[in-house]
Short mmCIF file of C-alpha atoms in Angstrom, two decimals:
data_model
loop_
_atom_site.label_atom_id
_atom_site.label_comp_id
_atom_site.label_asym_id
_atom_site.label_seq_id
_atom_site.Cartn_x
_atom_site.Cartn_y
_atom_site.Cartn_z
CA MET P 325 19.57 52.40 -42.62
CA LEU P 326 20.69 48.83 -42.64
CA LYS P 327 23.08 49.46 -39.78
CA ARG P 328 20.37 51.10 -37.71
CA PHE P 329 17.99 48.20 -38.45
CA ARG P 330 20.57 45.66 -37.31
CA ARG P 331 21.03 47.51 -34.03
CA SER P 332 17.27 47.59 -33.46
CA ALA P 333 17.05 43.91 -34.27
CA LEU P 334 19.81 43.11 -31.81
CA CYS P 335 18.05 45.14 -29.11
CA ALA P 336 14.79 43.33 -29.84
CA ALA P 337 16.55 39.95 -29.65
CA ALA P 338 18.12 40.86 -26.32
CA LEU P 339 14.74 41.97 -24.96
CA LEU P 340 13.19 38.69 -26.17
CA LEU P 341 15.87 36.70 -24.34
CA ILE P 342 15.25 38.65 -21.15
CA LEU P 343 11.49 38.17 -21.39
CA THR P 344 11.86 34.48 -22.24
CA GLY P 345 14.19 33.96 -19.30
CA THR P 346 11.74 35.74 -17.00
CA ALA P 347 8.86 33.67 -18.32
CA GLY P 348 10.93 30.49 -17.92
CA ALA P 349 11.77 31.34 -14.34
CA ALA P 350 8.13 32.15 -13.62
CA ALA P 351 7.09 28.79 -15.10
CA PHE P 352 8.89 26.91 -12.34
CA GLN P 353 6.34 26.42 -9.56
CA PRO P 354 6.21 24.47 -6.28
CA GLY P 355 4.68 21.02 -6.33
CA SER P 356 1.40 20.75 -4.46
CA LEU P 357 1.45 20.26 -0.69
CA GLY P 358 -0.54 17.04 -0.96
CA LEU P 359 -2.47 14.97 -3.49
CA GLY P 360 -5.91 15.78 -2.16
CA ASP P 361 -6.98 12.42 -0.79
CA PRO P 362 -10.35 12.91 0.97
CA PHE P 363 -9.07 11.28 4.17
CA PHE P 364 -5.40 12.34 4.12
CA PRO P 365 -5.24 15.43 1.87
CA ASN P 366 -1.64 16.32 2.75
CA ALA P 367 -0.27 12.80 2.27
CA GLY P 368 1.74 12.49 -0.89
CA ASN P 369 3.03 15.44 -2.87
CA GLY P 370 2.59 16.89 -6.33
CA GLY P 371 4.97 17.75 -9.12
CA TYR P 372 6.92 14.53 -9.44
CA ASP P 373 6.69 10.76 -9.65
CA VAL P 374 9.05 8.45 -7.75
CA SER P 375 10.45 5.47 -9.63
CA HIS P 376 12.84 4.02 -7.02
CA TYR P 377 13.77 4.16 -3.34
CA SER P 378 17.15 2.93 -2.11
CA LEU P 379 17.05 2.76 1.70
CA THR P 380 20.13 2.08 3.81
CA LEU P 381 19.08 1.64 7.43
CA GLY P 382 20.72 0.84 10.73
CA TYR P 383 18.83 0.13 13.93
CA GLU P 384 19.80 -0.37 17.56
CA PRO P 385 16.87 -1.95 19.43
CA ALA P 386 18.39 -1.22 22.85
CA SER P 387 18.27 2.53 22.26
CA ASP P 388 15.50 2.64 19.64
CA GLN P 389 17.76 4.66 17.35
CA LEU P 390 17.36 4.50 13.58
CA THR P 391 19.87 5.88 11.10
CA GLY P 392 18.90 6.16 7.47
CA ALA P 393 20.25 7.14 4.10
CA ALA P 394 17.57 7.43 1.43
CA VAL P 395 18.31 7.88 -2.27
CA ILE P 396 15.11 8.64 -4.14
CA THR P 397 14.93 8.63 -7.94
CA ALA P 398 12.03 10.61 -9.40
CA THR P 399 10.81 12.39 -12.52
CA ALA P 400 9.43 15.92 -12.47
CA THR P 401 5.88 16.11 -13.84
CA GLN P 402 5.96 19.90 -13.99
CA ASP P 403 8.63 22.61 -13.96
CA LEU P 404 9.48 22.37 -10.26
CA SER P 405 10.91 25.18 -8.18
CA ARG P 406 10.49 23.18 -4.98
CA PHE P 407 8.76 20.00 -3.80
CA ASP P 408 7.79 18.14 -0.65
CA LEU P 409 8.50 14.71 0.76
CA ASP P 410 6.69 13.16 3.72
CA LEU P 411 8.86 12.53 6.79
CA ARG P 412 7.93 12.58 10.47
CA GLY P 413 10.60 13.44 13.02
CA PHE P 414 14.35 12.74 12.70
CA SER P 415 17.25 15.15 12.38
CA ILE P 416 18.59 15.59 8.86
CA SER P 417 22.35 15.88 8.39
CA ARG P 418 22.44 15.96 4.59
CA LEU P 419 19.97 16.73 1.82
CA ASP P 420 21.14 16.87 -1.80
CA VAL P 421 19.27 17.12 -5.07
CA ASN P 422 21.25 15.87 -8.07
CA GLY P 423 24.39 15.94 -5.94
CA GLN P 424 23.99 19.58 -4.96
CA ALA P 425 23.08 20.75 -1.46
CA ALA P 426 19.43 21.82 -1.26
CA THR P 427 17.70 23.97 1.31
CA PHE P 428 14.81 22.53 3.27
CA THR P 429 12.27 23.38 5.94
CA ARG P 430 9.93 21.28 8.09
CA GLU P 431 6.24 22.18 8.06
CA GLY P 432 3.24 20.61 9.77
CA GLU P 433 3.34 16.99 10.92
CA GLN P 434 5.23 15.53 7.98
CA GLU P 435 6.07 18.04 5.25
CA LEU P 436 9.75 18.15 4.30
CA VAL P 437 9.86 21.14 1.93
CA ILE P 438 12.88 20.98 -0.41
CA THR P 439 14.21 23.75 -2.62
CA PRO P 440 16.91 22.53 -5.03
CA SER P 441 19.75 24.80 -6.14
CA ALA P 442 18.17 24.99 -9.61
CA GLY P 443 14.70 24.37 -10.98
CA LEU P 444 13.82 20.89 -12.18
CA PRO P 445 12.36 20.90 -15.73
CA SER P 446 9.26 18.86 -16.43
CA GLY P 447 10.21 15.40 -17.66
CA SER P 448 13.67 15.45 -16.13
CA GLN P 449 14.85 12.70 -13.81
CA PHE P 450 16.40 13.75 -10.52
CA THR P 451 17.74 12.14 -7.35
CA VAL P 452 17.27 13.20 -3.76
CA THR P 453 19.74 11.99 -1.12
CA ILE P 454 18.78 12.35 2.55
CA ASP P 455 20.78 11.28 5.60
CA TYR P 456 18.70 11.24 8.78
CA ALA P 457 18.70 9.82 12.30
CA GLY P 458 16.65 9.67 15.46
CA THR P 459 13.95 7.80 17.35
CA PRO P 460 11.21 6.70 14.95
CA PRO P 461 7.82 8.13 15.97
CA ILE P 462 4.87 5.81 16.45
CA ILE P 463 1.87 7.11 14.51
CA THR P 464 -1.67 6.86 15.91
CA ASP P 465 -4.40 6.60 13.29
CA PRO P 466 -7.88 8.18 13.45
CA ASP P 467 -9.31 4.83 14.59
CA GLY P 468 -6.83 4.67 17.50
CA SER P 469 -4.57 1.97 16.03
CA ILE P 470 -0.80 2.43 15.90
CA GLU P 471 1.66 2.02 13.06
CA GLY P 472 5.07 2.97 11.77
CA TRP P 473 8.28 1.65 13.31
CA VAL P 474 6.88 -0.01 16.44
CA PRO P 475 9.54 -1.34 18.87
CA THR P 476 9.25 -4.92 20.11
CA ASP P 477 11.16 -6.80 22.81
CA ASP P 478 13.86 -7.80 20.30
CA GLY P 479 13.47 -5.44 17.33
CA ALA P 480 10.69 -3.61 15.52
CA PHE P 481 7.36 -4.38 13.87
CA VAL P 482 7.22 -2.11 10.81
CA VAL P 483 3.84 -1.39 9.19
CA GLY P 484 2.55 1.61 7.26
CA GLU P 485 -1.18 1.53 6.44
CA PRO P 486 -2.39 4.16 5.90
CA GLN P 487 0.15 6.79 7.06
CA GLY P 488 3.01 5.10 8.90
CA SER P 489 5.76 4.97 6.27
CA PRO P 490 6.98 8.57 6.80
CA GLY P 491 7.66 7.47 10.37
CA TRP P 492 10.78 5.65 9.15
CA TYR P 493 11.71 6.85 5.67
CA PRO P 494 11.09 9.93 3.46
CA ALA P 495 8.44 9.13 0.88
CA ASN P 496 5.84 10.45 -1.50
CA ASP P 497 3.29 8.81 0.75
CA ASN P 498 0.32 8.26 -1.51
CA PRO P 499 -0.79 4.89 -2.92
CA ARG P 500 -0.87 6.36 -6.43
CA ASP P 501 2.92 6.78 -6.52
CA LYS P 502 4.26 3.24 -6.74
CA ALA P 503 7.97 2.58 -7.06
CA THR P 504 10.59 -0.15 -6.81
CA TYR P 505 12.73 -0.52 -3.69
CA ASP P 506 16.13 -1.65 -2.45
CA PHE P 507 16.73 -2.14 1.26
CA SER P 508 19.97 -2.57 3.19
CA VAL P 509 19.25 -3.02 6.89
CA THR P 510 22.03 -3.41 9.46
CA VAL P 511 21.13 -4.84 12.87
CA PRO P 512 22.94 -6.47 15.79
CA ALA P 513 24.22 -9.95 14.92
CA GLY P 514 21.67 -12.61 15.75
CA LEU P 515 18.72 -10.55 14.48
CA THR P 516 17.01 -10.99 11.13
CA ALA P 517 15.81 -8.00 9.11
CA LEU P 518 13.01 -8.70 6.63
CA ALA P 519 11.98 -6.35 3.86
CA ASN P 520 9.95 -6.62 0.68
CA GLY P 521 10.96 -8.68 -2.31
CA VAL P 522 13.89 -11.05 -2.77
CA LEU P 523 16.81 -11.60 -0.37
CA VAL P 524 19.94 -10.47 -2.19
CA SER P 525 22.51 -11.11 0.55
CA HIS P 526 23.24 -11.09 4.26
CA ALA P 527 26.64 -10.84 5.90
CA THR P 528 27.93 -10.46 9.44
CA SER P 529 30.94 -8.40 10.49
CA ALA P 530 32.04 -6.76 13.76
CA GLY P 531 28.92 -7.83 15.59
CA LYS P 532 26.50 -6.51 12.94
CA THR P 533 24.53 -8.24 10.19
CA THR P 534 23.43 -6.46 7.05
CA TRP P 535 20.40 -7.81 5.22
CA VAL P 536 19.87 -6.70 1.60
CA TRP P 537 16.46 -7.07 -0.09
CA SER P 538 15.17 -5.98 -3.49
CA GLU P 539 11.57 -5.36 -4.54
CA THR P 540 11.58 -5.00 -8.32
CA ASP P 541 7.80 -4.80 -8.72
CA PRO P 542 5.92 -1.51 -8.19
CA MET P 543 4.90 -0.92 -4.57
CA ALA P 544 2.85 1.76 -2.83
CA PRO P 545 4.83 3.42 -0.01
CA TYR P 546 2.54 2.20 2.78
CA LEU P 547 3.30 -1.43 1.89
CA ALA P 548 7.02 -1.24 2.68
CA THR P 549 8.42 -3.04 5.73
CA ALA P 550 11.75 -3.59 7.45
CA THR P 551 10.53 -5.73 10.35
CA LEU P 552 13.37 -7.12 12.43
CA GLY P 553 14.02 -9.28 15.48
CA VAL P 554 14.81 -12.86 16.42
CA PHE P 555 13.22 -15.11 13.79
CA ASP P 556 13.44 -18.63 12.45
CA LEU P 557 13.70 -17.96 8.72
CA SER P 558 12.72 -20.67 6.24
CA ILE P 559 13.51 -20.15 2.56
CA SER P 560 11.82 -22.34 -0.05
CA GLN P 561 9.88 -22.10 -3.30
CA VAL P 562 6.22 -21.80 -4.21
CA GLY P 563 6.35 -22.89 -7.82
CA ASP P 564 9.07 -20.68 -9.32
CA ILE P 565 8.67 -17.97 -6.69
CA PRO P 566 11.05 -17.74 -3.70
CA SER P 567 9.23 -17.97 -0.36
CA TYR P 568 10.47 -16.45 2.91
CA VAL P 569 8.66 -17.44 6.10
CA ALA P 570 9.96 -15.87 9.31
CA VAL P 571 8.49 -16.88 12.66
CA ASP P 572 9.31 -15.58 16.11
CA PRO P 573 10.53 -18.77 17.86
CA THR P 574 8.25 -18.04 20.82
CA LEU P 575 5.23 -18.36 18.50
CA SER P 576 6.04 -21.50 16.53
CA LYS P 577 3.29 -23.60 18.15
CA GLY P 578 0.28 -24.13 15.90
CA ASN P 579 1.99 -22.82 12.77
CA VAL P 580 -0.58 -22.73 9.95
CA LEU P 581 1.78 -21.19 7.41
CA ARG P 582 2.32 -24.62 5.85
CA LYS P 583 -0.94 -23.81 4.02
CA LEU P 584 0.67 -20.82 2.28
CA PRO P 585 1.67 -22.62 -0.96
CA ALA P 586 -1.77 -24.17 -1.41
CA ILE P 587 -3.55 -20.86 -0.80
CA VAL P 588 -1.34 -19.03 -3.29
CA GLN P 589 -1.84 -21.71 -5.92
CA PHE P 590 -5.62 -21.63 -5.41
CA TYR P 591 -5.75 -17.87 -5.79
CA GLU P 592 -3.66 -18.14 -8.95
CA SER P 593 -6.30 -20.49 -10.35
CA ILE P 594 -9.10 -17.95 -9.88
CA TYR P 595 -7.38 -14.53 -9.87
CA GLY P 596 -4.51 -15.10 -12.28
CA PRO P 597 -0.75 -15.36 -11.83
CA TYR P 598 0.83 -14.34 -8.54
CA PRO P 599 1.87 -10.73 -9.18
CA PHE P 600 5.21 -10.39 -7.36
CA ASN P 601 8.79 -11.66 -7.29
CA ALA P 602 8.56 -13.24 -3.83
CA VAL P 603 6.03 -14.55 -1.34
CA GLY P 604 6.16 -15.17 2.37
CA SER P 605 5.05 -14.24 5.87
CA ILE P 606 6.47 -12.62 9.00
CA VAL P 607 5.06 -13.67 12.38
CA ASP P 608 6.24 -11.49 15.25
CA ASP P 609 5.25 -11.16 18.89
CA ALA P 610 3.79 -7.65 18.66
CA LYS P 611 0.36 -7.96 20.24
CA ILE P 612 0.49 -4.29 21.21
CA VAL P 613 -0.14 -3.55 17.52
CA GLY P 614 -3.31 -5.60 17.41
CA TYR P 615 -3.55 -6.45 13.72
CA SER P 616 -1.86 -8.04 10.71
CA LEU P 617 -0.95 -6.18 7.53
CA GLU P 618 -0.43 -7.18 3.91
CA THR P 619 3.05 -5.72 3.47
CA GLN P 620 3.95 -6.51 -0.13
CA THR P 621 5.34 -10.05 -0.68
CA LYS P 622 5.45 -10.75 3.10
CA PRO P 623 2.34 -10.11 5.18
CA VAL P 624 3.25 -9.23 8.77
CA TYR P 625 1.31 -10.86 11.63
CA ASP P 626 1.37 -9.59 15.21
CA ARG P 627 0.79 -13.16 16.49
CA MET P 628 0.45 -16.62 14.99
CA PRO P 629 -2.49 -16.25 12.59
CA ASP P 630 -5.31 -18.65 11.96
CA GLU P 631 -5.93 -20.08 8.50
CA ALA P 632 -8.58 -17.52 7.58
CA THR P 633 -6.21 -14.65 8.40
CA VAL P 634 -3.46 -16.17 6.27
CA ALA P 635 -5.93 -16.53 3.39
CA HIS P 636 -7.09 -12.93 3.91
CA GLU P 637 -3.61 -11.38 3.87
CA LEU P 638 -2.35 -13.46 0.95
CA SER P 639 -5.33 -12.43 -1.18
CA HIS P 640 -4.22 -8.83 -0.70
CA MET P 641 -1.23 -9.57 -2.94
CA TRP P 642 -3.80 -9.40 -5.77
CA PHE P 643 -6.37 -7.03 -4.23
CA GLY P 644 -4.65 -4.18 -2.42
CA ASP P 645 -0.98 -4.59 -3.22
CA SER P 646 -0.97 -5.21 -6.98
CA VAL P 647 -4.39 -3.63 -7.64
CA THR P 648 -4.44 -0.65 -5.31
CA LEU P 649 -7.06 1.94 -4.49
CA THR P 650 -6.66 5.48 -5.85
CA GLN P 651 -8.14 7.13 -2.76
CA TRP P 652 -8.48 5.79 0.79
CA PRO P 653 -12.31 5.95 1.01
CA ASP P 654 -12.31 3.05 -1.51
CA ILE P 655 -10.66 0.74 1.05
CA TRP P 656 -13.48 -1.79 0.58
CA LEU P 657 -11.76 -2.66 -2.72
CA HIS P 658 -9.03 -4.15 -0.53
CA GLU P 659 -10.79 -5.39 2.58
CA GLY P 660 -14.09 -6.52 1.09
CA PHE P 661 -12.22 -8.49 -1.55
CA ALA P 662 -9.89 -10.06 1.03
CA THR P 663 -12.84 -10.99 3.25
CA TRP P 664 -14.61 -12.70 0.36
CA SER P 665 -11.33 -14.42 -0.51
CA GLU P 666 -11.29 -15.97 2.98
CA TRP P 667 -14.75 -17.35 2.28
CA ILE P 668 -13.93 -18.79 -1.14
CA TRP P 669 -10.81 -20.46 0.27
CA SER P 670 -12.98 -22.03 2.96
CA GLU P 671 -15.45 -23.18 0.30
CA TYR P 672 -12.66 -24.63 -1.85
CA SER P 673 -11.24 -26.44 1.18
CA GLY P 674 -14.54 -28.23 1.81
CA ASN P 675 -15.51 -26.13 4.78
CA LYS P 676 -18.15 -23.41 5.12
CA THR P 677 -19.20 -22.02 1.74
CA ALA P 678 -19.09 -18.34 0.80
CA GLN P 679 -22.89 -18.43 0.60
CA LYS P 680 -23.11 -19.76 4.13
CA TYR P 681 -20.91 -16.90 5.37
CA PHE P 682 -23.20 -14.50 3.51
CA ASP P 683 -26.39 -16.06 4.93
CA ASN P 684 -25.12 -15.98 8.51
CA LEU P 685 -24.19 -12.31 8.23
CA TYR P 686 -27.31 -11.32 6.31
CA ASN P 687 -29.43 -12.63 9.19
CA THR P 688 -28.21 -9.68 11.25
CA PRO P 689 -31.37 -7.57 11.83
CA ALA P 690 -31.77 -4.32 9.95
CA GLN P 691 -32.23 -2.60 13.34
CA ASN P 692 -28.58 -3.36 14.10
CA THR P 693 -27.36 -0.23 12.36
CA VAL P 694 -23.87 -0.64 13.81
CA PHE P 695 -23.50 -3.78 11.69
CA TRP P 696 -24.84 -2.25 8.47
CA THR P 697 -23.44 1.28 8.69
CA PRO P 698 -21.38 2.88 7.24
CA PRO P 699 -21.83 1.35 3.77
CA PRO P 700 -18.62 -0.03 2.23
CA ALA P 701 -18.01 2.66 -0.39
CA VAL P 702 -18.87 5.55 1.94
CA PRO P 703 -16.90 5.12 5.19
CA GLY P 704 -17.56 8.77 5.99
CA THR P 705 -14.41 9.57 7.96
CA PRO P 706 -10.97 7.95 8.30
CA ALA P 707 -11.99 6.71 11.75
CA PHE P 708 -14.28 4.21 9.96
CA MET P 709 -11.81 3.09 7.28
CA PHE P 710 -11.37 -0.28 8.97
CA ASN P 711 -14.87 -0.60 10.39
CA GLY P 712 -16.38 -4.08 10.29
CA THR P 713 -18.87 -3.10 7.60
CA ILE P 714 -16.02 -2.34 5.19
CA TYR P 715 -14.91 -5.95 5.58
CA TYR P 716 -18.13 -7.91 6.06
CA ARG P 717 -20.60 -5.91 4.01
CA GLY P 718 -17.83 -5.48 1.42
CA GLY P 719 -17.43 -9.26 1.21
CA MET P 720 -21.21 -9.69 1.14
CA THR P 721 -21.39 -7.31 -1.82
CA LEU P 722 -19.18 -9.64 -3.82
CA GLN P 723 -21.13 -12.75 -2.84
CA ALA P 724 -24.40 -10.99 -3.70
CA LEU P 725 -22.87 -10.07 -7.07
CA ARG P 726 -21.96 -13.73 -7.54
CA GLN P 727 -25.60 -14.65 -6.88
CA LYS P 728 -26.86 -12.05 -9.33
CA VAL P 729 -24.57 -12.61 -12.34
CA GLY P 730 -23.74 -16.31 -11.88
CA ASP P 731 -20.42 -18.02 -11.30
CA PHE P 732 -19.12 -17.85 -14.85
CA ALA P 733 -19.45 -14.07 -15.17
CA PHE P 734 -18.48 -13.45 -11.55
CA PHE P 735 -15.14 -15.25 -11.74
CA GLN P 736 -14.45 -13.54 -15.08
CA ILE P 737 -14.99 -10.21 -13.31
CA MET P 738 -12.69 -11.08 -10.42
CA ARG P 739 -9.92 -12.40 -12.64
CA GLY P 740 -10.22 -9.52 -15.08
CA TRP P 741 -10.08 -6.99 -12.24
CA ALA P 742 -6.85 -8.52 -10.94
CA THR P 743 -5.12 -9.00 -14.29
CA ASP P 744 -6.28 -5.93 -16.22
CA ASN P 745 -5.28 -3.58 -13.40
CA ARG P 746 -2.04 -5.29 -12.39
CA TYR P 747 0.30 -2.80 -10.63
CA GLY P 748 -2.26 -0.03 -11.14
CA ASN P 749 -4.69 2.08 -9.13
CA VAL P 750 -8.45 1.75 -9.29
CA THR P 751 -11.79 3.18 -8.14
CA THR P 752 -15.19 1.76 -7.24
CA PRO P 753 -16.84 3.14 -10.42
CA GLN P 754 -14.26 1.25 -12.47
CA PHE P 755 -15.22 -2.00 -10.75
CA ILE P 756 -18.91 -1.33 -11.36
CA ALA P 757 -18.19 -0.65 -15.04
CA LEU P 758 -16.27 -3.92 -15.38
CA ALA P 759 -19.03 -5.89 -13.67
CA GLU P 760 -21.61 -4.43 -16.07
CA GLN P 761 -19.41 -4.99 -19.10
CA VAL P 762 -18.70 -8.64 -18.31
CA SER P 763 -22.18 -9.56 -17.11
CA GLY P 764 -24.05 -7.56 -19.73
CA MET P 765 -26.36 -6.37 -16.93
CA GLN P 766 -27.31 -2.92 -15.72
CA LEU P 767 -26.18 -2.94 -12.07
CA ASP P 768 -26.71 0.61 -10.83
CA HIS P 769 -29.41 -0.36 -8.34
CA PHE P 770 -27.48 -3.40 -7.14
CA PHE P 771 -24.33 -1.48 -6.32
CA ASP P 772 -26.25 1.48 -4.92
CA VAL P 773 -28.00 -0.59 -2.25
CA TRP P 774 -24.94 -2.66 -1.40
CA LEU P 775 -22.20 -0.05 -1.48
CA TYR P 776 -23.75 3.37 -0.96
CA GLN P 777 -26.96 3.14 1.07
CA PRO P 778 -26.71 2.91 4.89
CA GLU P 779 -29.70 0.59 5.30
CA LYS P 780 -29.63 -3.18 5.10
CA PRO P 781 -30.16 -4.20 1.43
CA THR P 782 -33.50 -5.96 1.01
CA SER P 783 -33.84 -6.25 -2.75
CA TRP P 784 -31.23 -6.23 -5.47
#
């Protein structure tokens, strides 16, 4: 009897192991295709969180050929059988996961679908190594603007908002997945390569110069840059922070970047400490691009900017780069805040006040629906993400809030928003909640007419 029982028990144990193994295998599932952003639903990927990108790049401007080796460190947030990265174009010569060759396919415009040799348990850290090469594609956005790795006469102007980063490196391209970065960029001798963060080293050998940069603060993928070309590079300090200002020598006339330290110090006084390990600017002759961008630690300008533009882009270090939207329809949390920051810098400098900017814009007739629509928090489609109303009516919303709650509460709100959400992701309802908490006022009607209704606000 005992012997028979032991045999039955052993059989039951074996069956349990088989069933457990089957259940374990079934538990490993693919990460989601995208992260469901209303404007770019397939951008970003589910099932993991990236902590670090190490990018080794080489670029030949004459042939517009980019070679890359990306080592991506991530943590699985579910039991992963496979996962996606975002990458547009390029031929891939090697793709390993944890040092083992992985299979991969290319789907749609940017999905790089990776199946590792073994499942990745939830909570486990893993590395992905990808060697790739080719001509970087230029991405056209829904509003007709271009981005990505854009060739210039002597190099490349590299910008990524909102979907250009997969045009030059594999990424989990969603602003919610911030990570640290290392860059090693090799270019023909005589060219300067500028990336985010602090300059670690640069050395020239055999007609090539390698520039190494490190960004140790969290950064959304779209804020990465590796802009390169002929530049006059000035390295200094703004307080204790290293400053890197690179200017195309053909654009040095009328340089307003001498105002950079004063603007940063002013914003520190009202928004709190500067959030990153470096500050700077890159001015390149890239008028074909048609805009500037707040790439983290070093805004990139397609021409010599005016003072208001410098103030705008530097304010993004607080509002946009450190405190970043969760979903792209909330872009007013970046651009409205940066527009108002231009105005308060002007006011501080003894020029036009923020209220005067507001009054001039508010005088636009209600019949001018192009000016007032779409409302800042409801762009409608990605084609209107960077519409003028997102900027101007977004900035007006903040000045109207200043009028309503008074300076003391208003500047508490702005500083608290920047400091409490440092390196995080935010939404419009969170800002409304903070404004109500600090002011002690019920502001539903105020924010409804300013942010959500298409008509010109007439009472608030």
